[in-house]
XYZ file of C-alpha atoms in Angstrom:
536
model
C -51.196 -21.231 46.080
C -52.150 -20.911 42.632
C -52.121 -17.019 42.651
C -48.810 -16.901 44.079
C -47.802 -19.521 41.170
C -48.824 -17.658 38.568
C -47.103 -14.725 40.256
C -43.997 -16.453 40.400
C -44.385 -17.037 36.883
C -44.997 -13.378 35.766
C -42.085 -12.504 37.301
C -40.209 -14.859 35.905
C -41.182 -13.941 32.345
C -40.422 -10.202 33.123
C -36.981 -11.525 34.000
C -36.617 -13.401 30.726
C -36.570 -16.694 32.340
C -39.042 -18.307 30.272
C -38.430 -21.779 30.824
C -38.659 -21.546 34.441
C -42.427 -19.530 34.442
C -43.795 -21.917 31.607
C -43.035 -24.518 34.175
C -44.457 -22.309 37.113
C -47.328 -21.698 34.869
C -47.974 -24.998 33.750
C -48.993 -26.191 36.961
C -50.675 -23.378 38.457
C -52.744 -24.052 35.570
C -53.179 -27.669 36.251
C -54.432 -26.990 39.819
C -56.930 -23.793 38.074
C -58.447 -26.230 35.901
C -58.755 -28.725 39.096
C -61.014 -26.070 40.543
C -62.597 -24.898 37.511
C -61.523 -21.123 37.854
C -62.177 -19.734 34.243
C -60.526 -16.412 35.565
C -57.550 -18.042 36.682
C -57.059 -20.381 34.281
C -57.683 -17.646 31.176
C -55.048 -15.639 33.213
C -52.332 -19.158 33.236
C -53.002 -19.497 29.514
C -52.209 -15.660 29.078
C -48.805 -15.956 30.685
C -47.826 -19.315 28.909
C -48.839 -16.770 25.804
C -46.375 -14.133 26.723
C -43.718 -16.350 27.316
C -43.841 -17.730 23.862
C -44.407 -13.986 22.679
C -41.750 -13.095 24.357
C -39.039 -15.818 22.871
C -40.758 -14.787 19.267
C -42.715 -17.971 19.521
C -45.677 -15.901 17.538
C -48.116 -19.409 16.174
C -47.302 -20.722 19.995
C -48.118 -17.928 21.559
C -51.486 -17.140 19.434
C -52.398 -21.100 20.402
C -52.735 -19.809 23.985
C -53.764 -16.121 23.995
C -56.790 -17.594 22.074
C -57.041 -20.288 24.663
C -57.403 -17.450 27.230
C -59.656 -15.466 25.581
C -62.053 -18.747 25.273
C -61.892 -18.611 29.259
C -61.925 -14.831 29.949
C -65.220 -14.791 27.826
C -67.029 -17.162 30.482
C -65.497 -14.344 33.395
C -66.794 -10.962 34.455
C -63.281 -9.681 34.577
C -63.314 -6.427 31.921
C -59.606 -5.837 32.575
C -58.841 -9.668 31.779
C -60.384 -9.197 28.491
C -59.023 -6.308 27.391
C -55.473 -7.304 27.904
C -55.995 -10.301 26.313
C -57.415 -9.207 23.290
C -54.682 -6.249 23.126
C -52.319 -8.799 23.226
C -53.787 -10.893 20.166
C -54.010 -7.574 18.508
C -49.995 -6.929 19.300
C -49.912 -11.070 17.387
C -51.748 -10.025 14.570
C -50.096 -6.495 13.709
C -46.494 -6.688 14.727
C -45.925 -10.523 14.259
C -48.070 -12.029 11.608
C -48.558 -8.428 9.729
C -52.729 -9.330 9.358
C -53.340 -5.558 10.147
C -57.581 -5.888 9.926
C -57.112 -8.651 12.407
C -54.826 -6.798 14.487
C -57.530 -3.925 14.114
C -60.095 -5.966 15.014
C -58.508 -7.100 18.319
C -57.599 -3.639 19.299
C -61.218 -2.368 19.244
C -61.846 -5.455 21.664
C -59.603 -4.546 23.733
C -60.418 -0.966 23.475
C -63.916 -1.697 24.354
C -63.142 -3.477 27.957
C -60.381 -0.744 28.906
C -63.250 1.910 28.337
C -65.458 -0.076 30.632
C -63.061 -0.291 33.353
C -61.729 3.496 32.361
C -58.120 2.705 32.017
C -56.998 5.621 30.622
C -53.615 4.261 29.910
C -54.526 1.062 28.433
C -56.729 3.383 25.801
C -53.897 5.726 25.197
C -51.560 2.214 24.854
C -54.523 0.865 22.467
C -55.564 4.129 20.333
C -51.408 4.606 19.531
C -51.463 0.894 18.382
C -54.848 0.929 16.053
C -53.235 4.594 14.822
C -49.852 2.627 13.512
C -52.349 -0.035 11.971
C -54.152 2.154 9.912
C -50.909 4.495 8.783
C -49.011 1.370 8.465
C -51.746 -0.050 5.936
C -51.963 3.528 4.386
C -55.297 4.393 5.607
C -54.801 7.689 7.445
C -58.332 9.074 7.273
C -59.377 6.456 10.088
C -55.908 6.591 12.180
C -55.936 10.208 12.466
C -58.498 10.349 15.038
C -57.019 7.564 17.037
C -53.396 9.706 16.189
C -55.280 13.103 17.654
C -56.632 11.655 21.028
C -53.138 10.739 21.711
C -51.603 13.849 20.643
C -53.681 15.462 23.587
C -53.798 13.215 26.110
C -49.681 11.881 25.560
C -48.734 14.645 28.850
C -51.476 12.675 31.114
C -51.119 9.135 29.967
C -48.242 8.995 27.949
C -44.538 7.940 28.810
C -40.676 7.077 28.106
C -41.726 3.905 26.096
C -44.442 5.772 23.690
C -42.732 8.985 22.670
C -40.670 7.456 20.058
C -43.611 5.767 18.643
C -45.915 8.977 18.856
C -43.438 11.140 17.050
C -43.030 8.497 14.001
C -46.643 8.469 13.700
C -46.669 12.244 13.343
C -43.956 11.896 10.842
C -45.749 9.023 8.682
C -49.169 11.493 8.974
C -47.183 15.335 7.878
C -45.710 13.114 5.319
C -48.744 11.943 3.966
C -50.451 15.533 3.717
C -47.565 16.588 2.217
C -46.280 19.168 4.974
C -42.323 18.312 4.634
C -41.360 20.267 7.343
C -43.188 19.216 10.454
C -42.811 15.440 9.319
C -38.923 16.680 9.242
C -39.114 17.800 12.979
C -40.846 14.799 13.969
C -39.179 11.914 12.363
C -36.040 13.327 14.086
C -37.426 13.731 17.702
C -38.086 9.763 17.495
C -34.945 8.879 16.255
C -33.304 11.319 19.056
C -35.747 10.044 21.804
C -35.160 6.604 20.108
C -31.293 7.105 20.666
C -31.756 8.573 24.404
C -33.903 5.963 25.497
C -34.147 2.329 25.114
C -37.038 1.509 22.525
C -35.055 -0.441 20.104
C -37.392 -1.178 18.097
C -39.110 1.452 17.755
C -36.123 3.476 16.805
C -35.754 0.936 14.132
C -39.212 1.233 12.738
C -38.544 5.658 12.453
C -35.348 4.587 10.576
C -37.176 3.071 8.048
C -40.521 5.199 7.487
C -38.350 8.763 7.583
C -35.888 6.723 4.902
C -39.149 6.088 3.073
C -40.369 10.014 3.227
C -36.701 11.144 2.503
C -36.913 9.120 -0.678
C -40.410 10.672 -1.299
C -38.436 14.051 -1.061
C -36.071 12.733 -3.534
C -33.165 12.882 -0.518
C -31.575 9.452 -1.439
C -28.557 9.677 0.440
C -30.214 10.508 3.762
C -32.616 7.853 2.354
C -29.614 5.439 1.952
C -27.750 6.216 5.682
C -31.076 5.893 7.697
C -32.241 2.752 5.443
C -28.875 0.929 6.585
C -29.228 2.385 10.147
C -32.847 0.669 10.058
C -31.087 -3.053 8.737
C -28.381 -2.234 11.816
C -30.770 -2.049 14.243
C -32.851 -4.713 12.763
C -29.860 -6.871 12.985
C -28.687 -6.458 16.710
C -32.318 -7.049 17.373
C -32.370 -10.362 15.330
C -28.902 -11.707 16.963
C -30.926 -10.606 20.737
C -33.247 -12.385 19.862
C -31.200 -15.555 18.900
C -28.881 -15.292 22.016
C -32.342 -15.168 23.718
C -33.789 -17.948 22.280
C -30.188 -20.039 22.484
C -29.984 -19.413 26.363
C -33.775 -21.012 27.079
C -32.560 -24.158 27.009
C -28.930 -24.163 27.088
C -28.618 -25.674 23.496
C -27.437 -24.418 20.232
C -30.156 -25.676 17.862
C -32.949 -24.128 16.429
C -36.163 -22.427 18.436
C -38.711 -25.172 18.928
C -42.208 -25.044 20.078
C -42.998 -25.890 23.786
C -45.152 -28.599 25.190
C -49.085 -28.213 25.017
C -50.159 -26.981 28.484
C -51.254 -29.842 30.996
C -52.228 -33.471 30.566
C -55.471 -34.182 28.967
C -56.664 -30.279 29.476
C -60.084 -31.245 28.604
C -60.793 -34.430 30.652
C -64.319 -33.874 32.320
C -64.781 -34.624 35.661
C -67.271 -36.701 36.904
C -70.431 -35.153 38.725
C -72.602 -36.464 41.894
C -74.944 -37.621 39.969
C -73.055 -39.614 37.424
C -70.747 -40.683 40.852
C -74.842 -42.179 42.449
C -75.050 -43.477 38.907
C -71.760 -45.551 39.250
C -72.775 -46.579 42.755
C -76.274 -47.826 41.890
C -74.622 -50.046 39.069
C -71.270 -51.498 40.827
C -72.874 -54.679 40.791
C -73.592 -55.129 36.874
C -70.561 -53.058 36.353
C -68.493 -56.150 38.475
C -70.127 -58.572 36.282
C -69.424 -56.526 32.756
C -65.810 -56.101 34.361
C -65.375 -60.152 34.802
C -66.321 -61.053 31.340
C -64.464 -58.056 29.991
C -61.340 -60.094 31.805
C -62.820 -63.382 29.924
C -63.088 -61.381 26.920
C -59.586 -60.282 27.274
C -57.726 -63.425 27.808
C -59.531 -64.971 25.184
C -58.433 -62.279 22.476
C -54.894 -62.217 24.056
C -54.749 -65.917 23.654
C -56.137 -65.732 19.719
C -53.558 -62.591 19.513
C -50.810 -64.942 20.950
C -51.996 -67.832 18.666
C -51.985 -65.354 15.539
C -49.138 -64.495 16.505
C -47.604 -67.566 16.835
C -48.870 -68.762 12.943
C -47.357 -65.460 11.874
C -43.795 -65.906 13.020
C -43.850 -69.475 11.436
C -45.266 -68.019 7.619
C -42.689 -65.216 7.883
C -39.128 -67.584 8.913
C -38.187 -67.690 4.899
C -38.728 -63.732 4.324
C -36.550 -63.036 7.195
C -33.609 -62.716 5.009
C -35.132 -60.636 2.061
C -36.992 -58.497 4.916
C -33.497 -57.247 6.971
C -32.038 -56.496 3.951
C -35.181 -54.194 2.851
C -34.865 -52.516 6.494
C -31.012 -52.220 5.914
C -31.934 -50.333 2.449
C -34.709 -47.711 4.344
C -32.534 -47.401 7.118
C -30.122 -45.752 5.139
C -32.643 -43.903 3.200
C -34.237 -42.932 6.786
C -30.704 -41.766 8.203
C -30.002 -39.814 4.861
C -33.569 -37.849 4.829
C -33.155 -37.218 8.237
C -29.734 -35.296 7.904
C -31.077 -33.386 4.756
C -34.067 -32.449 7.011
C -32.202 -30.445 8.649
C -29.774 -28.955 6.770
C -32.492 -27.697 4.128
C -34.719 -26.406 7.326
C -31.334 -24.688 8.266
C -30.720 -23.448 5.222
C -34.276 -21.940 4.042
C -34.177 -20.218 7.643
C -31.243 -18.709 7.872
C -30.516 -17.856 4.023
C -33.392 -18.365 1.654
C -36.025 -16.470 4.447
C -33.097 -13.241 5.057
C -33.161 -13.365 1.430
C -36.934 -13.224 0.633
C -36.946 -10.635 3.012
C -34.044 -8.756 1.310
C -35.248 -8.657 -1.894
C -38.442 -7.109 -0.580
C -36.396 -4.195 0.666
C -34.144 -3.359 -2.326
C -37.192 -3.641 -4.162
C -39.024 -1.022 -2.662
C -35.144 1.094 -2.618
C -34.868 0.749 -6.117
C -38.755 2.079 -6.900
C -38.421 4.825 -4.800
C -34.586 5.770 -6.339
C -36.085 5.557 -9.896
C -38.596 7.240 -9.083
C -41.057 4.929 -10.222
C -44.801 4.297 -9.372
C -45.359 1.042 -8.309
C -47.835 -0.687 -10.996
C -49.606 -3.817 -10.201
C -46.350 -5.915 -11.093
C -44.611 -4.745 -8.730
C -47.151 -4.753 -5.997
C -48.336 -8.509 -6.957
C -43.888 -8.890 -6.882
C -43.517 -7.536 -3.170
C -46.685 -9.673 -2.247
C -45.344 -13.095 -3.548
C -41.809 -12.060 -1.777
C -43.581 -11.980 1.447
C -45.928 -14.945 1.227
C -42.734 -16.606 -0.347
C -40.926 -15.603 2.647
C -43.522 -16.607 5.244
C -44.232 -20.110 3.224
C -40.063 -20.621 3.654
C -40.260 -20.024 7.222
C -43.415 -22.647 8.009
C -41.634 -25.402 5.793
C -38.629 -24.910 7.840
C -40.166 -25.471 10.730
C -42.582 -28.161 9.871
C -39.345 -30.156 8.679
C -37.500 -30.234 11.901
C -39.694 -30.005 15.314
C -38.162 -27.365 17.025
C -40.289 -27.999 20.320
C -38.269 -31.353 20.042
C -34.865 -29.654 19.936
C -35.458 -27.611 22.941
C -37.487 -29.221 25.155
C -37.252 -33.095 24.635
C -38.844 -36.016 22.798
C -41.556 -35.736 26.197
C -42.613 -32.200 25.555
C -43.084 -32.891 22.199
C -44.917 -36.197 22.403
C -47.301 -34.720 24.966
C -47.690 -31.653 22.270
C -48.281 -34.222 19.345
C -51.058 -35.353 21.374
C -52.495 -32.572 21.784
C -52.432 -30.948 18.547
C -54.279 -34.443 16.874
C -56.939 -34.286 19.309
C -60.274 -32.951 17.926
C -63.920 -33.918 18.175
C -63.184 -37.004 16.384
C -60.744 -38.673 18.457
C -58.935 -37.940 21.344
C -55.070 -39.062 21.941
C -54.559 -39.089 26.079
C -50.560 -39.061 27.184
C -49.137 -40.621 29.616
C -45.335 -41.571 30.942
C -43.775 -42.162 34.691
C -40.507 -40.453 33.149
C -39.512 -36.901 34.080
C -40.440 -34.506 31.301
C -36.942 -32.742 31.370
C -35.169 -35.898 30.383
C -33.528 -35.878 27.328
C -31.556 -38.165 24.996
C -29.219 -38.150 21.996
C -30.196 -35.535 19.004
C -30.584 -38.994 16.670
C -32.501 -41.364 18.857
C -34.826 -37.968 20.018
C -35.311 -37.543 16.336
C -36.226 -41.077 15.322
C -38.756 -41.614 18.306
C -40.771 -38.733 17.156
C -41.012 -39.601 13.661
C -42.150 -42.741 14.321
C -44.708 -41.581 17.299
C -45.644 -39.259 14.270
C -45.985 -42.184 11.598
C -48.375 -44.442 14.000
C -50.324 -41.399 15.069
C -50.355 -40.847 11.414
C -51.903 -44.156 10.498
C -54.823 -44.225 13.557
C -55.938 -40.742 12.122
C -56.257 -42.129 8.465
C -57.372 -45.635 8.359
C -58.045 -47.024 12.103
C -61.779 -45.141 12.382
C -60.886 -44.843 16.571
C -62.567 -42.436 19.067
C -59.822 -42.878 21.631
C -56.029 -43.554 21.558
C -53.659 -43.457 24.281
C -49.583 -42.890 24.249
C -47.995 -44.624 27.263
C -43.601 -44.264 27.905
C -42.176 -45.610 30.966
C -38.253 -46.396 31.149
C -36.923 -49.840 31.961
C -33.483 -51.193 31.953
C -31.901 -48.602 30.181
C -34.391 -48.873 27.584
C -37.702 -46.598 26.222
C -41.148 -48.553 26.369
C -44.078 -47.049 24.470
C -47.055 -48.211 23.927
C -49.950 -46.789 21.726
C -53.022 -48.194 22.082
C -56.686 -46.961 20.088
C -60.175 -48.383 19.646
C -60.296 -48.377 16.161
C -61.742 -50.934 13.955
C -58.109 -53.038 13.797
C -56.659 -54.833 10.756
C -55.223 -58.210 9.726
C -51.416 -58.334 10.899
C -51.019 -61.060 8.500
C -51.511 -59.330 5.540
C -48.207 -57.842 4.002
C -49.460 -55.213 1.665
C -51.398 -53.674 4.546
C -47.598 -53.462 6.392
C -46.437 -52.036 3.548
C -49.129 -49.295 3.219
C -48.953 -47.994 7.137
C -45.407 -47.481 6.353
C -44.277 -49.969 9.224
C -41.128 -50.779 7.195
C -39.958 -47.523 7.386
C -40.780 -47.738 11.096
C -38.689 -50.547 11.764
C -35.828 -49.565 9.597
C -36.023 -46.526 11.871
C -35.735 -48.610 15.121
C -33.137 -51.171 13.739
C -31.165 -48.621 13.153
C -31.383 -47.622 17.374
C -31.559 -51.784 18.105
C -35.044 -50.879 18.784
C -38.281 -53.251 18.512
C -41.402 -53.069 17.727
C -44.550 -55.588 17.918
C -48.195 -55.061 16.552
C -51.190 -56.852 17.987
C -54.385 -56.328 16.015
C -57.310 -57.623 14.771
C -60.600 -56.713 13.206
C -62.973 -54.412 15.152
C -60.520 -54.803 18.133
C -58.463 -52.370 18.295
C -54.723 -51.965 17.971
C -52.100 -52.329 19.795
C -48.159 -51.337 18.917
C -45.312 -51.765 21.563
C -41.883 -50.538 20.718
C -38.872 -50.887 22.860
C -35.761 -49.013 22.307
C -32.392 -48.667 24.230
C -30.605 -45.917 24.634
C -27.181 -44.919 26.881
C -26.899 -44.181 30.514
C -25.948 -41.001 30.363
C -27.776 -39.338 28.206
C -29.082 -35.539 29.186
């Protein structure tokens, strides 16, 4: 069953349905971690990888292709490894541009495929390490990697690598100075590129033969094949968007996607701890009785704390709606700018970065200048500039939480705070495709974010757990950790978690929220929060 899942799901990717085969993949990797197959779970976490690399998703899908490496390393399977660590290699070179990483990857991968002699995976692999090292202006160590596939393109070679191979070819003649045969080349990839259907790579021989014509001091050509480059480069971008748009059905920005499967790394129990458990039931029935003692008892002091609370607090009701009143508008207002400025540093200040990069490098190569340090340091800053823009935009609005739901994204939140210091388990009886309003989507996962927020930096805990269940039109969460608690009755400690801003957040919804803590006890928050009927 799970083979045929994760069938269904590579199919599905290969059709572009990505949503559907992350599903598909998401639980045939649940059942491959239920019996602890490291090959077939290394091969679910590769194909959750390729669908994010395949929507563009290049931080998501790294997150998983690494996961899958960590579980291919434990398996025997050569071929497993080497297309995972060609695919981290395709991350790190075409995506993130971190060509020594790339490198690095493709020698991995380069190593396996030699094992299992896959002569077309090492033709695939030598082609990509060749357009690393040209692309980084090493050509000493590509040209070996560009000769073996010179002579062995006819055996293992096909329609998708000719345009690339004759760039290549191109970018080396042009280095060595032979005009002429980088000429010839340069145009068979833009004419196979034409022919054929490698976009992309037809874009990519745009720009490098605009970058030799300019060498040749052929600006016009240099000019027409330069805006035939940001053509191609354009349809590709508005694919992609259309791509990304269709997904989900929605007309908001790319998100992430859920983290894979519900506490991914809960152990299971052996026989031996299981005859451990057995031999102690009866002291464990005892401990469990006085735990109940134990808990009625605090629940009663919590209830009586509670109760002395309410009564100091009657005379600042007043001065304390007004103050929520004040941050709720605040809130609302920061919210909206949110995402307008992630909107507009993706789609304007990012194209423009990237822009300026370009005419840069035009106007060097028109005025026939050397680039000095200046201008080098200058193109450097525009692209960490650029790739700085992009991460802020994103880090401003959630995009997992735009496409997939306040549940995929809660699940993820949990997963990305977990580490060896404290673990945050997720849990809800609601359907992980529901969805809600933009606004009260929004809100709930700012405030999920602002509680997780505060356990992380002050509660000292080992353990937290998110609970959501629905209930009479309304959201229930609960958030409960282990931590070392605090005194509910002190304001300034209120103030300092940020719970104002919490509950000018959930007035603003008609939401609630209640706090039960004391010291070395724990805490634990319950909010309640209606929304409407319909909402999809």
């Amino acid at each position: 069953m799970i083979v045929k899942l994760t069938q269904d799901a590579t199919k599905l990717m290969h059709e572009e349905n990505y949503e559907k085969s992350l599903v598909k993949a998401r639980l045939a990797l649940k059942y491959a971690i239920l019996i602890k197959d490291d090959v077939l779970i290394a091969s679910c976490y590769n194909t959750i990888a390729a669908n994010f690399d395949g929507i563009s998703e290049s931080e998501k899908a790294l997150f998983y292709y690494k996961k899958a490496l960590l579980y291919a390393q434990r398996t025997n399977s050569d071929n497993l490894k080497n297309w995972i660590n060609n695919n981290l290699g395709n991350i790190y070179f075409f995506d993130k541009k971190e060509y020594e990483k790339g490198i690095y990857y493709y020698r991995k991968s380069l190593e396996f495929s030699t094992k299992t002699k896959d002569s077309a995976q090492i033709y695939f692999t030598k082609l990509n390490i060749a357009w690393a090292y040209f692309d980084i202006g090493n050509f000493d160590k590509g040209l070996p990697y560009l000769n073996y596939i010179n002579a062995h393109n006819s055996k293992s070679g096909d329609e998708s690598t000719i345009v690339a191979l004759n760039m290549l070819n191109g970018m080396y003649y042009s280095h060595i100075g032979e005009a002429k045969k980088a000429t010839a080349f340069f145009e068979e990839a833009i004419k196979q590129g034409i022919s054929g259907e490698e976009k992309s790579d037809l874009s990519f021989s745009h720009e490098e033969y605009a970058k030799f014509l300019m060498k040749k001091g052929d600006y016009k050509k240099a000019y027409e094949n330069l805006l035939l480059f940001n053509q191609i480069t354009k349809e590709l971008n508005d694919e992609e968007k259309l791509k990304k748009a269709n997904i989900a059905g929605i007309n908001l920005e790319l998100d992430e996607y859920k983290r894979e499967i519900d506490n991914i790394e809960t152990k299971y129990k052996s026989e031996q701890q299981l005859l451990l458990e057995k031999q102690s039931k009866n002291k464990q029935i005892s401990i469990i009785i006085i735990s109940i003692l134990l808990l009625v008892i605090i629940l009663f002091y919590f209830f009586f704390q509670n109760t002395r609370l309410k009564q100091k607090n009657d005379l600042k009701d007043v001065e304390s709606k007004i103050q929520l009143k004040i941050l709720n508008a605040s809130i609302s207002g920061q919210e909206m700018e949110r995402k307008k400025i992630a909107a507009f540093l993706h789609d304007n200040i990012s194209a423009l970065l990237s822009s300026a990069g370009l005419h840069l490098s035009v106007f060097c190569a028109k005025s026939q200048i050397v680039e000095c340090d200046e201008i080098k340091k200058t193109k450097t800053i525009l692209s960490d500039a650029h790739d700085k823009i992009r991460d802020l935009s994103h880090q401003l609005l959630p995009s997992l939480l735009v496409r997939f739901g306040l549940f995929y994204a809660l699940n993820d939140l949990c997963e990305k705070n977990s580490n060896s210091n404290i673990h945050f388990q997720y849990a809800s009886s609601t359907e992980t495709k529901k969805r809600y309003s933009e606004e009260f989507e929004l809100k709930m996962y700012f405030i999920v974010t602002e509680l997780f927020n505060n356990i992380i930096k002050h509660s000292q805990a080992s353990q937290a757990k998110l609970t959501i269940e629905e209930e009479n039109n309304e959201l229930h969460i609960r958030i409960k950790d282990n931590g070392k608690g605090f005194d509910t009755t002190e304001s300034h400690i209120a103030e300092g978690f940020g719970l104002n801003r919490i509950r000018a957040r959930l007035n603003n919804i008609d939401g609630e929220i209640s706090i039960e803590s004391t010291l070395n006890s724990g805490t634990n928050i319950y909010i309640k929060a209606p929304f409407l009927q319909n909402e999809s």
